[in-house]
CSV table of N, CA, C and O in Angstrom, one decimal:
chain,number,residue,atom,x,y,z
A,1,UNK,N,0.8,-1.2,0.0
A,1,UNK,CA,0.0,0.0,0.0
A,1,UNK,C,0.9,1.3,0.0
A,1,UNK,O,0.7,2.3,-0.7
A,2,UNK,N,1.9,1.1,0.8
A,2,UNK,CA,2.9,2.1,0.9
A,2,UNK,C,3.1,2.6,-0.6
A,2,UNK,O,2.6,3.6,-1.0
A,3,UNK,N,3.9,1.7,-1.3
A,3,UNK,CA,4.7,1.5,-2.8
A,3,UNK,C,3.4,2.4,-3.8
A,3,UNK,O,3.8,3.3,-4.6
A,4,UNK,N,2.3,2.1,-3.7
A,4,UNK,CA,1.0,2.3,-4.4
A,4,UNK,C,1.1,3.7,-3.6
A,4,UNK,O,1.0,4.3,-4.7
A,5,UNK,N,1.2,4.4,-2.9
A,5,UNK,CA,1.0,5.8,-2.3
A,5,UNK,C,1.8,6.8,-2.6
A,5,UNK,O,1.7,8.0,-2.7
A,6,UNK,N,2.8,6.0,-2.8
A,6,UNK,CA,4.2,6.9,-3.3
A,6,UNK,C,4.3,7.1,-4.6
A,6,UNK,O,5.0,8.0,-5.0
A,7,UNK,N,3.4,6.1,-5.7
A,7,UNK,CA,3.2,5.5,-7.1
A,7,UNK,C,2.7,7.1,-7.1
A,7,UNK,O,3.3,8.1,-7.5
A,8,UNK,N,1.4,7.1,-6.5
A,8,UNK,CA,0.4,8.6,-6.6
A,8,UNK,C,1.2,9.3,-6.2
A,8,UNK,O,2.2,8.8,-6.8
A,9,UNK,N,1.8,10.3,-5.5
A,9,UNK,CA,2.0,11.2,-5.1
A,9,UNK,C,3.6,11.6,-6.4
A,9,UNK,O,3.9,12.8,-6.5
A,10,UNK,N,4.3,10.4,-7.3
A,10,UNK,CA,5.1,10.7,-8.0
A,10,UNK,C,4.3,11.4,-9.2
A,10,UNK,O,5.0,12.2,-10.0
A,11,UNK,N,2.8,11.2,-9.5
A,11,UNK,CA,2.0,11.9,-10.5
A,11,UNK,C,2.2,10.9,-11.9
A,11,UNK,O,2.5,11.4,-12.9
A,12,UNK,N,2.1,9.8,-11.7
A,12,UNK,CA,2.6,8.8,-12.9
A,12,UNK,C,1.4,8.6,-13.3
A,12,UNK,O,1.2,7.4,-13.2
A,13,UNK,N,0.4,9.1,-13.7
A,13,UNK,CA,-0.9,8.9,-14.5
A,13,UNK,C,-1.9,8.0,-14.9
A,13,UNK,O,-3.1,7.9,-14.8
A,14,UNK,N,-0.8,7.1,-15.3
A,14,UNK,CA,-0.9,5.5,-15.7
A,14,UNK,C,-1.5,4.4,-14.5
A,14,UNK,O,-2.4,3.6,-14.3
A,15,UNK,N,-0.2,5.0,-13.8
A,15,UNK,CA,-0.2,3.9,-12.3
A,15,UNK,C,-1.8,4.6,-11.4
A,15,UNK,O,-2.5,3.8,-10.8
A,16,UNK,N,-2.1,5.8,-11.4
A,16,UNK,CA,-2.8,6.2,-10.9
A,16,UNK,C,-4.6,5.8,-11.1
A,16,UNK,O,-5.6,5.5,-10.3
A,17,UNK,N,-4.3,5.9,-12.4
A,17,UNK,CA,-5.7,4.8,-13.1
A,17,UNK,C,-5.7,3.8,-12.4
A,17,UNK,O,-6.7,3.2,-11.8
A,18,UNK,N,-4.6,3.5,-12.5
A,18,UNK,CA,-4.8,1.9,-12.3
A,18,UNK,C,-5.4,1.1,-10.8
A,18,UNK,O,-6.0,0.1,-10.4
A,19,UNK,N,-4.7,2.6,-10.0
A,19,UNK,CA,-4.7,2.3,-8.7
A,19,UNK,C,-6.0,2.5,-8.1
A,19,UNK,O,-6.4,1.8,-7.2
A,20,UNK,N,-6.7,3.6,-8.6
A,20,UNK,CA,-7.8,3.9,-8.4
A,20,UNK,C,-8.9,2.8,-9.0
A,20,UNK,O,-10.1,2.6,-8.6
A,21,UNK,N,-8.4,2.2,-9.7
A,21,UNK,CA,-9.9,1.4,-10.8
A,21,UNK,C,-9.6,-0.2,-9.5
A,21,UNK,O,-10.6,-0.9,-9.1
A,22,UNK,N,-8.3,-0.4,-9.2
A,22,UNK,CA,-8.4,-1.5,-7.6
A,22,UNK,C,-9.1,-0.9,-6.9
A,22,UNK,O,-10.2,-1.6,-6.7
A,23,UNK,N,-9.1,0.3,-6.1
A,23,UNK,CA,-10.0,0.5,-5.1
A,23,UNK,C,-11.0,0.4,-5.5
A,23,UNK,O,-11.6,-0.6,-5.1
A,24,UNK,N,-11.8,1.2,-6.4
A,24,UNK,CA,-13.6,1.2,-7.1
A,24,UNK,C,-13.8,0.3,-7.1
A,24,UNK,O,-14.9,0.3,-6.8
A,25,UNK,N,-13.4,-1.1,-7.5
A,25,UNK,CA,-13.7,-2.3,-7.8
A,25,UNK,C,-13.9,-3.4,-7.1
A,25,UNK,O,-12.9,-4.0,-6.8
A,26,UNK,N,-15.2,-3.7,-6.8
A,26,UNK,CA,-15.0,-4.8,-5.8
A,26,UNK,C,-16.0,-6.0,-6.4
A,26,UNK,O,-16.7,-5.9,-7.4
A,27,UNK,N,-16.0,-7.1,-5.4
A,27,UNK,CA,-17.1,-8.1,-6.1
A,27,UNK,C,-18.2,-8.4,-4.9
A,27,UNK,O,-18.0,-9.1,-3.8
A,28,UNK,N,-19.2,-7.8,-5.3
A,28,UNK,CA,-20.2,-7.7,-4.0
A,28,UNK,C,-20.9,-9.0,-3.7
A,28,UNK,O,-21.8,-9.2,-2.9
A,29,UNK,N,-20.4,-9.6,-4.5
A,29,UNK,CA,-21.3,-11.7,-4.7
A,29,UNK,C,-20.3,-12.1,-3.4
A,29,UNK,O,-21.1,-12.8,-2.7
A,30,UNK,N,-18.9,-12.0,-2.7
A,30,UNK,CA,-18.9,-12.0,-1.6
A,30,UNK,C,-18.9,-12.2,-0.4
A,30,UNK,O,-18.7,-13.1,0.3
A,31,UNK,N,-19.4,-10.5,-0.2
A,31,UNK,CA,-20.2,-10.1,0.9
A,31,UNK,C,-21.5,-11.0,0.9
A,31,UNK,O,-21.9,-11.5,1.9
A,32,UNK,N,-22.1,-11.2,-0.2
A,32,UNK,CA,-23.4,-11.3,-0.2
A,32,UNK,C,-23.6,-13.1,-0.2
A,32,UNK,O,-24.7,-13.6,-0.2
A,33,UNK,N,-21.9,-14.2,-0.2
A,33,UNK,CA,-22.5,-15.1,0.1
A,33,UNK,C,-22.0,-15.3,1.6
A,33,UNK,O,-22.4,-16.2,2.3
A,34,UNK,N,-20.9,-14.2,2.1
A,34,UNK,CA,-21.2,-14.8,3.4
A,34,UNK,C,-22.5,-14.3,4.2
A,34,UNK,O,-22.8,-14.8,5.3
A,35,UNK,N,-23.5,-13.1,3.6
A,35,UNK,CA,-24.5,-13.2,4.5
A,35,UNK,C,-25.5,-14.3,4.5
A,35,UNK,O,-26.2,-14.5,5.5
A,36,UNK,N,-25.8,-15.2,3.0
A,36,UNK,CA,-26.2,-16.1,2.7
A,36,UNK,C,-25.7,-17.3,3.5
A,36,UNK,O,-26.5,-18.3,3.6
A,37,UNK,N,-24.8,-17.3,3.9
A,37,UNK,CA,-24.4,-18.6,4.5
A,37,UNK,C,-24.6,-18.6,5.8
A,37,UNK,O,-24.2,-19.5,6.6
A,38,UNK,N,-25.2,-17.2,6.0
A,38,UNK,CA,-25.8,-17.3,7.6
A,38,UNK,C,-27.3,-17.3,7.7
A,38,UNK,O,-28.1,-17.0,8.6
A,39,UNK,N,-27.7,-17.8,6.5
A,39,UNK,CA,-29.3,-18.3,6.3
A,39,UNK,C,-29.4,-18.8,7.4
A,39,UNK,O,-28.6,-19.2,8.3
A,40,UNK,N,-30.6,-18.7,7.4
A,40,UNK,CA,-31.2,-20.4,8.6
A,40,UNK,C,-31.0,-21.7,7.5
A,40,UNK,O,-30.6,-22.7,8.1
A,41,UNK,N,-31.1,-21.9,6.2
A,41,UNK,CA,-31.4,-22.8,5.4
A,41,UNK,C,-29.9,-23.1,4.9
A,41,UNK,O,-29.6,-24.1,4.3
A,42,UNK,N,-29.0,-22.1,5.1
A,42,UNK,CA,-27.9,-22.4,4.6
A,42,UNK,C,-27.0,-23.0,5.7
A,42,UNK,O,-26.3,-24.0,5.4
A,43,UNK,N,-27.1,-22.5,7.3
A,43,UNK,CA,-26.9,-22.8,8.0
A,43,UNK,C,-26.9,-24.2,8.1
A,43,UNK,O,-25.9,-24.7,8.4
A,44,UNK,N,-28.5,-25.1,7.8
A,44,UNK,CA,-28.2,-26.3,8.2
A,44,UNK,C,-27.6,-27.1,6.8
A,44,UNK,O,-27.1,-28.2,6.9
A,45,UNK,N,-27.7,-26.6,5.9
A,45,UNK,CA,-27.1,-27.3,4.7
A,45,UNK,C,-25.7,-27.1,5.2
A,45,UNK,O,-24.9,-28.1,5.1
A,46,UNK,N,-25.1,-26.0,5.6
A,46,UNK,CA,-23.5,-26.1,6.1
A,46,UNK,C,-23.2,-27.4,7.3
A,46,UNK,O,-22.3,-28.1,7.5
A,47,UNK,N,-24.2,-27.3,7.9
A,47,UNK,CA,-23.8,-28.2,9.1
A,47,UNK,C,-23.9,-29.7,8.7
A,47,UNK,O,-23.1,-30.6,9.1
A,48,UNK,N,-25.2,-30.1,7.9
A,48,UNK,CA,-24.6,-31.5,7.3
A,48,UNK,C,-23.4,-31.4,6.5
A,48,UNK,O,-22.7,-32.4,6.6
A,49,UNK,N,-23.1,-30.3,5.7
A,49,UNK,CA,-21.7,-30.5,5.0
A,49,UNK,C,-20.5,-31.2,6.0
A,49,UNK,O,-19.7,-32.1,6.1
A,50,UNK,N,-21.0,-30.1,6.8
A,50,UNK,CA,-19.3,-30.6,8.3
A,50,UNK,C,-19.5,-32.1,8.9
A,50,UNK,O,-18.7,-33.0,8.9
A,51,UNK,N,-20.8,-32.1,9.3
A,51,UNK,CA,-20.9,-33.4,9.9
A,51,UNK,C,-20.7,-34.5,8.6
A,51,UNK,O,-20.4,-35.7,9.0
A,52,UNK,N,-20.7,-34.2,7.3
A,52,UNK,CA,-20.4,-35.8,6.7
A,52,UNK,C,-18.2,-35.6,6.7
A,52,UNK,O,-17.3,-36.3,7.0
A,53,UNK,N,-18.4,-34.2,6.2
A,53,UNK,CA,-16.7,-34.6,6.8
A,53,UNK,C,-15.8,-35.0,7.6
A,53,UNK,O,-14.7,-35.5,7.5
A,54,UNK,N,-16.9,-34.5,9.0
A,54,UNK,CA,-16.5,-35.6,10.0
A,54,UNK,C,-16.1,-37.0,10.2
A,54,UNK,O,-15.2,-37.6,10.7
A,55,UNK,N,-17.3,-37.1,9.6
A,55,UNK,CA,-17.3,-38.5,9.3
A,55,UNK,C,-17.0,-39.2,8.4
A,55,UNK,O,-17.4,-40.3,8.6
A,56,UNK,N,-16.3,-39.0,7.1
A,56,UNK,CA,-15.4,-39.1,6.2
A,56,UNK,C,-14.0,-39.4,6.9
A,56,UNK,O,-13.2,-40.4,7.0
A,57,UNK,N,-14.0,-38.2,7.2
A,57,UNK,CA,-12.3,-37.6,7.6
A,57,UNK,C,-12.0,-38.9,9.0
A,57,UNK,O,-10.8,-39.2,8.8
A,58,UNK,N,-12.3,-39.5,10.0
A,58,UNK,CA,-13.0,-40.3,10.8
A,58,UNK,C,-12.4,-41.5,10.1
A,58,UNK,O,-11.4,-41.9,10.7
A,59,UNK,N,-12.6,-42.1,9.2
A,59,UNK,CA,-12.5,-43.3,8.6
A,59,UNK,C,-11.3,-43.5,7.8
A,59,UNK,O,-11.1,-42.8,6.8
A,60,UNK,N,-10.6,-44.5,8.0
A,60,UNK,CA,-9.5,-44.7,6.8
A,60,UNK,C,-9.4,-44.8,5.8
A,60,UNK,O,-8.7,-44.2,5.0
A,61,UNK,N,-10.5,-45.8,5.7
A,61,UNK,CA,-10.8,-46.5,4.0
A,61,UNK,C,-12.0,-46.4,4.0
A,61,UNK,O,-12.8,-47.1,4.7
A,62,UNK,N,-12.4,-45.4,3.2
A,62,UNK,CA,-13.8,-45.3,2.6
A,62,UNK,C,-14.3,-45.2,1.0
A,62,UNK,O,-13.6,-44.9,0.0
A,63,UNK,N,-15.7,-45.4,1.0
A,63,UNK,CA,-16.2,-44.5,-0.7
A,63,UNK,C,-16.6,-43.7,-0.5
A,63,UNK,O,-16.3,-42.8,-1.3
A,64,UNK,N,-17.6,-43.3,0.6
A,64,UNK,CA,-18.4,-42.1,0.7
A,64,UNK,C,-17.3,-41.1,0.5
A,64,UNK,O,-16.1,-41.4,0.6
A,65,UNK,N,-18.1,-39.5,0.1
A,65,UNK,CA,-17.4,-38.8,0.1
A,65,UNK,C,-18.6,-37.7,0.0
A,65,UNK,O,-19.7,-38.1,-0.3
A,66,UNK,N,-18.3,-36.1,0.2
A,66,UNK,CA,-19.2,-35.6,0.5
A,66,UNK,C,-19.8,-34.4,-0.6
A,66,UNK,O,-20.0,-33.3,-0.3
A,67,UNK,N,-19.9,-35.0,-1.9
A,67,UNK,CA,-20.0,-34.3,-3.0
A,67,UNK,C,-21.5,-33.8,-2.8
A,67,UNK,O,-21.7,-32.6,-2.7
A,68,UNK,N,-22.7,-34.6,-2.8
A,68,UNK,CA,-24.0,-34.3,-2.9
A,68,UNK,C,-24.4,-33.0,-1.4
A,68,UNK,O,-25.2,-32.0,-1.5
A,69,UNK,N,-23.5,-33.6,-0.1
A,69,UNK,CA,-23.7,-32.0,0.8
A,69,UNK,C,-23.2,-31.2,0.2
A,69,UNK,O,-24.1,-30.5,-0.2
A,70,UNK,N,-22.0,-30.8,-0.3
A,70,UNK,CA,-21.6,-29.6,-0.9
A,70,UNK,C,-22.3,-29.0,-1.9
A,70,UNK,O,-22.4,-27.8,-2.1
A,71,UNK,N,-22.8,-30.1,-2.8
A,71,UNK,CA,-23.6,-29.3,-3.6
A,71,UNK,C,-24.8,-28.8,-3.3
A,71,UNK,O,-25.4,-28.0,-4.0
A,72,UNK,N,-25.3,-29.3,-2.2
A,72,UNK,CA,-27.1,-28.8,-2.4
A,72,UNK,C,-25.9,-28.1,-0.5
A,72,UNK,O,-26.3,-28.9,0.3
A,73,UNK,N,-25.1,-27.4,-0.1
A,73,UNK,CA,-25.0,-26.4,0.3
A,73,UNK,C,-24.6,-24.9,-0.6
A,73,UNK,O,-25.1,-23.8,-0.3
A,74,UNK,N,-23.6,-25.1,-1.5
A,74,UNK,CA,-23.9,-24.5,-3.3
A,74,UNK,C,-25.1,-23.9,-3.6
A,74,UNK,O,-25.3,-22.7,-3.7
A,75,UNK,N,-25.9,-25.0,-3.6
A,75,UNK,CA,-27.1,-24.5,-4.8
A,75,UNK,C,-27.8,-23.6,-3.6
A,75,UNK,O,-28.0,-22.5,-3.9
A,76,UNK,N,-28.1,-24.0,-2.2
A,76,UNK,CA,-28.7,-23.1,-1.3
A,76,UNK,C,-28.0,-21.6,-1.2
A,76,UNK,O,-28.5,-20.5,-1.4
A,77,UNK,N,-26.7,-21.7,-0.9
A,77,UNK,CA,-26.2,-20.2,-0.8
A,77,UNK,C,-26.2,-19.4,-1.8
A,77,UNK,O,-26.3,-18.2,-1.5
A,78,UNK,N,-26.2,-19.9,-3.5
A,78,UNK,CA,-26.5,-19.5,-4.8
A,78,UNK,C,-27.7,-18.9,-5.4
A,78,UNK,O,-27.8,-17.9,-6.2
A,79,UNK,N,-28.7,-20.1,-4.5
A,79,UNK,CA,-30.1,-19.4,-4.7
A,79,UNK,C,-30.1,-18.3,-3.8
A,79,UNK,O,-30.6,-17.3,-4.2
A,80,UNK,N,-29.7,-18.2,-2.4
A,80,UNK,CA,-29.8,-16.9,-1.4
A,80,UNK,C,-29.5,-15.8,-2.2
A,80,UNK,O,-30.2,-14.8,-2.2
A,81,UNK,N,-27.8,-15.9,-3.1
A,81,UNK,CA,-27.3,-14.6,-3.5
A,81,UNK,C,-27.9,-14.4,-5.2
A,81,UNK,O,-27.8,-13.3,-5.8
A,82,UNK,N,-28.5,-15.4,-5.6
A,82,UNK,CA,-29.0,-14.8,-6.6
A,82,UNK,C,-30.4,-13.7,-7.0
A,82,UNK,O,-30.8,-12.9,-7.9
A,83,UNK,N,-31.0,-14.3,-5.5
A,83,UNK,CA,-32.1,-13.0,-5.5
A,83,UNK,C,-31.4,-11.5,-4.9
A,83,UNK,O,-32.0,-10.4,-5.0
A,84,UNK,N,-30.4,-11.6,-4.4
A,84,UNK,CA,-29.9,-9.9,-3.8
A,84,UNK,C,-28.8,-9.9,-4.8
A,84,UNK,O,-28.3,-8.8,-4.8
A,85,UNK,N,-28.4,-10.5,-5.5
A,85,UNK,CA,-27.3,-10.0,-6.5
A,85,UNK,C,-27.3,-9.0,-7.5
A,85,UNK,O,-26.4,-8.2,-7.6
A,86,UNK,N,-28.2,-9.0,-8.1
A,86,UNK,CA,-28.7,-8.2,-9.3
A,86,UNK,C,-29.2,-7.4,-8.8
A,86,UNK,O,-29.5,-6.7,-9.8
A,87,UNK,N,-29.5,-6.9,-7.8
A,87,UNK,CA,-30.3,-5.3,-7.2
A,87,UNK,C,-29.1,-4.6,-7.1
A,87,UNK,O,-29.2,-3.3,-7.2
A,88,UNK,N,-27.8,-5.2,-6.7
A,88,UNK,CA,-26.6,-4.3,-6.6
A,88,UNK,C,-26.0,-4.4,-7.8
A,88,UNK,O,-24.9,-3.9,-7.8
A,89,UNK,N,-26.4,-4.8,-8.8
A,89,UNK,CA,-25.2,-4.6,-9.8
A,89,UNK,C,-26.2,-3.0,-10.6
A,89,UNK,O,-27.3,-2.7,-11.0
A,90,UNK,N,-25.4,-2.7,-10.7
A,90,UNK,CA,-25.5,-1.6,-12.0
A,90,UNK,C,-25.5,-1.3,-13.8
A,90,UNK,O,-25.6,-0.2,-14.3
C-alpha cells in the first residue's frame, strides 16, 4: 500500500488509473454469500456438510465422500445470493 502511495504522489498517471480502478472495484457476490451462509437454510445445509466430513475424515478407508452435501449447500447459498445480486449490480 505504501509503494501504491508513493506511485500517486510521484503523478505517474498510468499507475494512478490503475490504482484507483483496484480500489472502485470490488465483487459484492462475496459479501453477499457470506450473509447467505448465515441463512437459517444455509446454516443447516452447512452443518450437514461438516458433519459428513467428520465422518469421512474419521475413517481410513472409505467411498463415501461428500460431494452431494456440498452441492445442495452451493445450490442453497446460490439461490440466497441470486435473489440480492442483481439489485446491486448496476
Amino acid at each position: 500500500m505504501v509503494f501504491e502511495e508513493k506511485m500517486i504522489m510521484n503523478g505517474e498517471p498510468e499507475d494512478v488509473r490503475r490504482f484507483e480502478m483496484l480500489i472502485c472495484t470490488f465483487d459484492p457476490i462475496e459479501t453477499m454469500r457470506q450473509k447467505c451462509e448465515e441463512a437459517e437454510h444455509c446454516v443447516h445445509t452447512r452443518e450437514r456438510l461438516e458433519e459428513c466430513e467428520t465422518r469421512v475424515g474419521s475413517r481410513s478407508a472409505t467411498m463415501e465422500d461428500c460431494t452431494e452435501e456440498l452441492f445442495d449447500f452451493l445450490h442453497a447459498r446460490d439461490h440466497c445470493v441470486a435473489h440480492k445480486l442483481f439489485h446491486s449490480v448496476k
